[in-house]
C-alpha cells in the first residue's frame, strides 16, 4: 500500500505509517527547533511573555496540554508486550525530544496521567496527574510508572477506558490549552457499551483522541493483524481536532513510535490534518464487537 499523500480535503485523521517515522521525526524536530528559535527571539525583543490575569487566575493550573495515557493490559497483551509498553513510555517521557516539545510550549508545562485498562470497570491509575516541566519532574513521573507492578485484565473495553479518561480530564485541577487522550490497544472493544458513543462524548467535551494500535504479534496470521486493528482505531476510536494514530507493527518500533507520538501531541504539530488514503477501503463496522 502506498504512503498517504497530502490533500486539501479535511476531516480525515493523520495516519503515521511506520515507513515514514524517520521522515516525520526529522520534520517534528525541525519544527521544534524553529519554534524554540522564534520563542527566544520574541523574548529577547519584547521581554518575557506576560501571564494571563483575571479574577481567580491561578498560574499553577495552566498547562499546554492535559494528556491522558491510557494503556491496554487486556488478556491479549502478554507480559513481554506489557514490559515493552512500560519501558517505551518511560523512555519517551524522559527523552530529550519530548522534553524539548514541553519546553517550547507557551507555558512550558504539561499535565499528564497514566492508567492501564482492560474490561469494564478495570482501569488502574498507575501514575496520577502530575505536571512535567523539566528533567526532574519527567524522571519522577516516569519512575512511578516503572516501579508499579504490572496489571493484567481479561476483557477489552475501549469504551470504558475512554469514559474514564474523559472523566479524568473533566475533574482534574488543570487548565490545558489542549486536552488529549492517547490510547493504545491491540483489539476491538468487546465490553462496556458502544465505543463510538464514548468517543463522541469525549470529542464533544473538546478532547482529541489519538491512537496507538498495536500489531506486534510475531505471527503474521494473528487475529490482530487479520482484523486490521489500525483501521478499527481509525474509524471507531480516534477523533477530535488534529487526531492521528501510529500503528506499531513490531516490538522494536514501539519506543520510537511512542516518543514521536508524544512529541506530536505535546507540540500540537498536526492541528490541521489534511491526509487522504492513497487507496480506498470499506469502513469498519464499529458496533460489530460491542
Coordinates of C-alpha atoms in Angstrom, one line a residue:
X1 CA 0.0 0.0 0.0
X2 CA 1.3 3.4 -1.0
X3 CA 2.1 6.1 1.5
X4 CA -0.6 8.7 2.2
X5 CA -0.4 11.9 0.2
X6 CA -1.4 15.4 1.3
X7 CA -4.6 16.9 0.1
X8 CA -6.9 19.8 0.8
X9 CA -9.7 17.5 1.9
X10 CA -10.5 18.0 5.6
X11 CA -11.9 15.6 8.2
X12 CA -9.5 12.7 7.8
X13 CA -7.1 11.6 10.5
X14 CA -3.4 11.7 10.0
X15 CA -2.1 8.2 9.8
X16 CA 1.6 8.0 10.5
X17 CA 3.0 5.0 8.7
X18 CA 6.0 3.2 10.1
X19 CA 7.9 3.6 6.9
X20 CA 7.5 7.4 7.4
X21 CA 8.5 7.6 11.0
X22 CA 12.1 8.7 10.3
X23 CA 10.9 11.5 7.9
X24 CA 8.3 12.6 10.4
X25 CA 10.8 12.6 13.2
X26 CA 13.0 15.0 11.2
X27 CA 10.1 17.2 10.4
X28 CA 8.9 17.3 14.1
X29 CA 12.4 18.1 15.4
X30 CA 12.9 20.8 12.8
X31 CA 9.6 22.5 13.7
X32 CA 10.6 22.3 17.4
X33 CA 13.9 23.9 16.7
X34 CA 12.2 26.7 14.7
X35 CA 9.7 27.2 17.5
X36 CA 12.5 27.4 20.1
X37 CA 14.4 30.0 18.0
X38 CA 11.3 32.0 17.4
X39 CA 10.4 32.0 21.1
X40 CA 13.9 33.1 22.1
X41 CA 13.8 35.9 19.6
X42 CA 10.4 37.0 20.8
X43 CA 11.5 37.1 24.4
X44 CA 14.7 39.0 23.6
X45 CA 12.8 41.6 21.7
X46 CA 9.7 42.1 23.8
X47 CA 10.6 40.6 27.2
X48 CA 9.2 37.5 28.8
X49 CA 5.6 36.6 28.0
X50 CA 3.1 38.1 30.5
X51 CA 0.8 35.7 32.3
X52 CA -3.0 36.0 31.8
X53 CA -4.5 37.8 34.7
X54 CA -8.1 37.8 35.9
X55 CA -10.3 37.0 38.8
X56 CA -9.5 33.6 40.2
X57 CA -6.5 33.1 37.9
X58 CA -4.0 30.5 39.2
X59 CA -0.9 30.2 37.1
X60 CA -0.1 26.8 38.7
X61 CA -3.2 25.3 36.9
X62 CA -2.3 26.4 33.4
X63 CA -0.6 23.9 31.2
X64 CA -0.1 23.5 27.5
X65 CA -1.9 20.1 27.3
X66 CA -3.8 17.8 29.6
X67 CA -2.6 14.4 28.5
X68 CA -4.1 11.0 29.5
X69 CA -2.0 8.0 28.6
X70 CA -4.4 5.0 28.5
X71 CA -2.6 1.8 28.1
X72 CA -4.0 -1.6 27.1
X73 CA -3.3 -4.5 29.5
X74 CA -6.1 -6.9 28.4
X75 CA -5.6 -10.6 28.1
X76 CA -4.2 -10.5 24.6
X77 CA -1.2 -8.5 25.9
X78 CA 1.4 -10.9 27.2
X79 CA 4.0 -10.0 29.9
X80 CA 6.7 -9.3 27.4
X81 CA 4.5 -6.8 25.5
X82 CA 3.4 -5.1 28.7
X83 CA 7.0 -4.7 29.7
X84 CA 7.9 -3.2 26.3
X85 CA 5.0 -0.8 26.7
X86 CA 6.1 0.4 30.1
X87 CA 9.7 0.7 29.0
X88 CA 8.6 2.6 25.9
X89 CA 6.6 5.2 27.8
X90 CA 9.3 5.6 30.5
X91 CA 12.0 6.2 27.8
X92 CA 9.8 8.6 25.8
X93 CA 8.7 10.7 28.7
X94 CA 12.4 11.3 29.7
X95 CA 13.8 11.7 26.2
X96 CA 15.3 15.0 25.0
X97 CA 12.8 15.2 22.2
X98 CA 9.8 15.1 24.5
X99 CA 11.4 17.5 27.0
X100 CA 12.1 19.9 24.1
X101 CA 8.5 19.7 23.0
X102 CA 7.4 20.6 26.5
X103 CA 10.0 23.3 26.9
X104 CA 9.0 25.1 23.7
X105 CA 5.3 25.3 24.6
X106 CA 3.5 28.5 25.6
X107 CA 3.7 27.7 29.3
X108 CA 6.5 25.1 29.2
X109 CA 4.4 22.7 31.2
X110 CA 2.1 19.7 30.6
X111 CA -0.2 17.8 33.0
X112 CA -0.1 14.0 32.4
X113 CA -1.6 10.9 33.9
X114 CA -1.0 7.2 33.1
X115 CA -3.5 4.4 33.6
X116 CA -3.8 0.8 32.4
X117 CA -7.1 -0.6 31.3
X118 CA -8.8 -3.9 30.4
X119 CA -12.6 -4.7 30.7
X120 CA -15.5 -2.7 32.0
X121 CA -14.5 -1.0 35.3
X122 CA -11.0 -2.3 35.1
X123 CA -8.9 0.8 34.9
X124 CA -5.9 1.1 37.2
X125 CA -4.3 4.6 37.7
X126 CA -0.6 3.8 37.7
X127 CA 0.6 7.4 37.9
X128 CA -2.0 10.1 38.8
X129 CA -2.0 13.6 37.5
X130 CA 1.4 15.5 37.7
X131 CA 3.0 18.4 36.0
X132 CA 6.1 17.9 33.9
X133 CA 8.2 20.9 33.1
X134 CA 11.8 19.7 33.2
X135 CA 14.1 16.7 33.5
X136 CA 13.5 16.2 37.2
X137 CA 9.7 16.2 37.0
X138 CA 9.8 13.9 34.0
X139 CA 12.0 11.5 35.8
X140 CA 9.8 11.5 38.9
X141 CA 6.7 10.7 36.8
X142 CA 8.5 8.0 34.7
X143 CA 9.8 6.3 37.9
X144 CA 6.2 6.0 39.2
X145 CA 5.3 4.1 36.0
X146 CA 8.5 1.9 36.0
X147 CA 8.2 0.9 39.6
X148 CA 4.5 0.0 39.7
X149 CA 3.5 -3.7 39.5
X150 CA 2.2 -4.9 36.1
X151 CA -1.5 -5.3 35.8
X152 CA -3.4 -7.9 33.7
X153 CA -7.1 -7.9 32.8
X154 CA -9.4 -10.2 30.9
X155 CA -11.6 -8.2 28.6
X156 CA -11.1 -5.2 26.2
X157 CA -13.4 -2.2 27.0
X158 CA -12.1 0.7 24.9
X159 CA -15.5 2.3 25.7
X160 CA -14.8 2.2 29.5
X161 CA -11.3 3.4 29.0
X162 CA -12.5 6.4 27.1
X163 CA -15.2 7.1 29.6
X164 CA -12.7 7.0 32.5
X165 CA -10.2 9.2 30.6
X166 CA -12.9 11.8 29.7
X167 CA -13.9 12.0 33.4
X168 CA -10.3 12.4 34.5
X169 CA -9.8 15.3 32.1
X170 CA -13.1 16.9 33.3
X171 CA -12.3 16.6 37.0
X172 CA -8.5 17.3 37.3
X173 CA -7.0 20.5 38.7
X174 CA -5.5 21.9 35.5
X175 CA -6.5 24.2 32.6
X176 CA -4.9 22.9 29.4
X177 CA -4.8 24.8 26.1
X178 CA -5.4 21.4 24.6
X179 CA -6.8 18.1 26.0
X180 CA -5.7 14.8 24.6
X181 CA -6.4 11.1 25.3
X182 CA -3.6 8.9 24.0
X183 CA -5.0 5.3 23.9
X184 CA -3.1 2.1 22.9
X185 CA -4.6 -1.3 22.2
X186 CA -4.4 -4.5 20.2
X187 CA -8.0 -5.5 19.9
X188 CA -11.6 -4.1 19.3
X189 CA -14.0 -3.1 22.0
X190 CA -15.9 -6.1 23.3
X191 CA -17.5 -4.9 26.6
X192 CA -18.8 -1.7 28.2
X193 CA -21.1 -0.2 25.6
X194 CA -20.8 1.3 22.1
X195 CA -17.3 2.6 21.6
X196 CA -18.3 5.4 19.2
X197 CA -20.7 6.8 21.7
X198 CA -17.9 7.3 24.2
X199 CA -15.6 8.6 21.5
X200 CA -18.2 11.2 20.5
X201 CA -18.7 12.2 24.2
X202 CA -15.0 12.9 24.5
X203 CA -14.9 14.9 21.3
X204 CA -17.9 16.9 22.4
X205 CA -16.0 17.8 25.6
X206 CA -13.2 19.3 23.5
X207 CA -10.9 16.3 23.8
X208 CA -8.7 14.9 21.0
X209 CA -8.3 11.1 20.9
X210 CA -5.1 9.8 19.3
X211 CA -4.5 6.1 18.9
X212 CA -1.6 3.6 19.1
X213 CA -3.0 0.4 17.5
X214 CA -0.6 -2.5 18.4
X215 CA 0.0 -5.1 15.8
X216 CA 3.2 -6.5 17.4
X217 CA 2.5 -10.3 17.3
X218 CA 5.3 -12.1 15.5
X219 CA 2.7 -14.4 13.9
X220 CA 1.7 -12.6 10.7
X221 CA -1.6 -14.5 10.8
X222 CA -2.6 -13.3 14.3
X223 CA -6.1 -12.1 14.6
X224 CA -4.9 -8.6 15.5
X225 CA -3.3 -8.3 12.0
X226 CA -6.1 -10.0 10.1
X227 CA -8.7 -7.7 11.7
X228 CA -6.8 -4.6 10.6
X229 CA -6.8 -3.1 14.1
X230 CA -5.3 0.1 12.7
X231 CA -8.4 0.5 10.5
X232 CA -10.6 -0.1 13.5
X233 CA -8.9 2.6 15.5
X234 CA -9.1 5.0 12.6
X235 CA -12.8 4.5 12.1
X236 CA -14.1 3.8 15.6
X237 CA -11.8 5.1 18.3
X238 CA -9.9 8.3 17.4
X239 CA -11.3 11.8 16.7
X240 CA -11.2 15.5 17.6
X241 CA -9.0 18.3 16.3
X242 CA -5.8 17.1 14.7
X243 CA -6.4 13.5 15.6
X244 CA -4.0 10.8 14.3
X245 CA -2.7 7.4 15.0
X246 CA 0.6 5.5 14.8
X247 CA 0.3 1.7 14.0
X248 CA 3.0 -0.3 15.7
X249 CA 4.0 -3.5 13.7
X250 CA 6.9 -4.7 15.8
X251 CA 8.2 -4.6 19.3
X252 CA 11.4 -2.9 18.1
X253 CA 9.4 0.0 16.7
X254 CA 7.4 0.7 19.9
X255 CA 9.8 3.0 21.7
X256 CA 10.4 5.2 18.7
X257 CA 6.7 5.3 17.8
X258 CA 5.6 6.4 21.3
X259 CA 8.3 9.0 21.5
X260 CA 7.3 10.6 18.2
X261 CA 3.7 10.3 19.1
X262 CA 4.2 12.2 22.4
X263 CA 6.2 14.9 20.6
X264 CA 3.4 15.5 18.1
X265 CA 0.8 15.5 20.8
X266 CA 2.6 17.9 23.1
X267 CA 3.7 20.2 20.3
X268 CA 0.4 20.1 18.5
X269 CA 2.1 19.7 15.2
X270 CA -0.8 18.0 13.4
X271 CA -3.5 20.5 14.4
X272 CA -5.0 20.7 10.9
X273 CA -4.5 17.2 9.4
X274 CA -5.2 17.1 5.6
X275 CA -4.5 13.5 4.8
X276 CA -6.2 11.3 2.3
X277 CA -5.7 7.5 2.0
X278 CA -4.0 6.6 -1.3
X279 CA -6.2 3.5 -1.7
X280 CA -9.8 3.1 -0.7
X281 CA -11.3 0.6 1.7
X282 CA -14.7 -0.2 3.2
X283 CA -15.5 1.5 6.6
X284 CA -15.2 -0.7 9.6
X285 CA -18.5 -1.7 11.3
X286 CA -17.7 -0.2 14.7
X287 CA -20.6 -1.9 16.5
X288 CA -19.7 -5.4 15.4
X289 CA -17.9 -6.3 18.6
X290 CA -19.7 -4.0 21.2

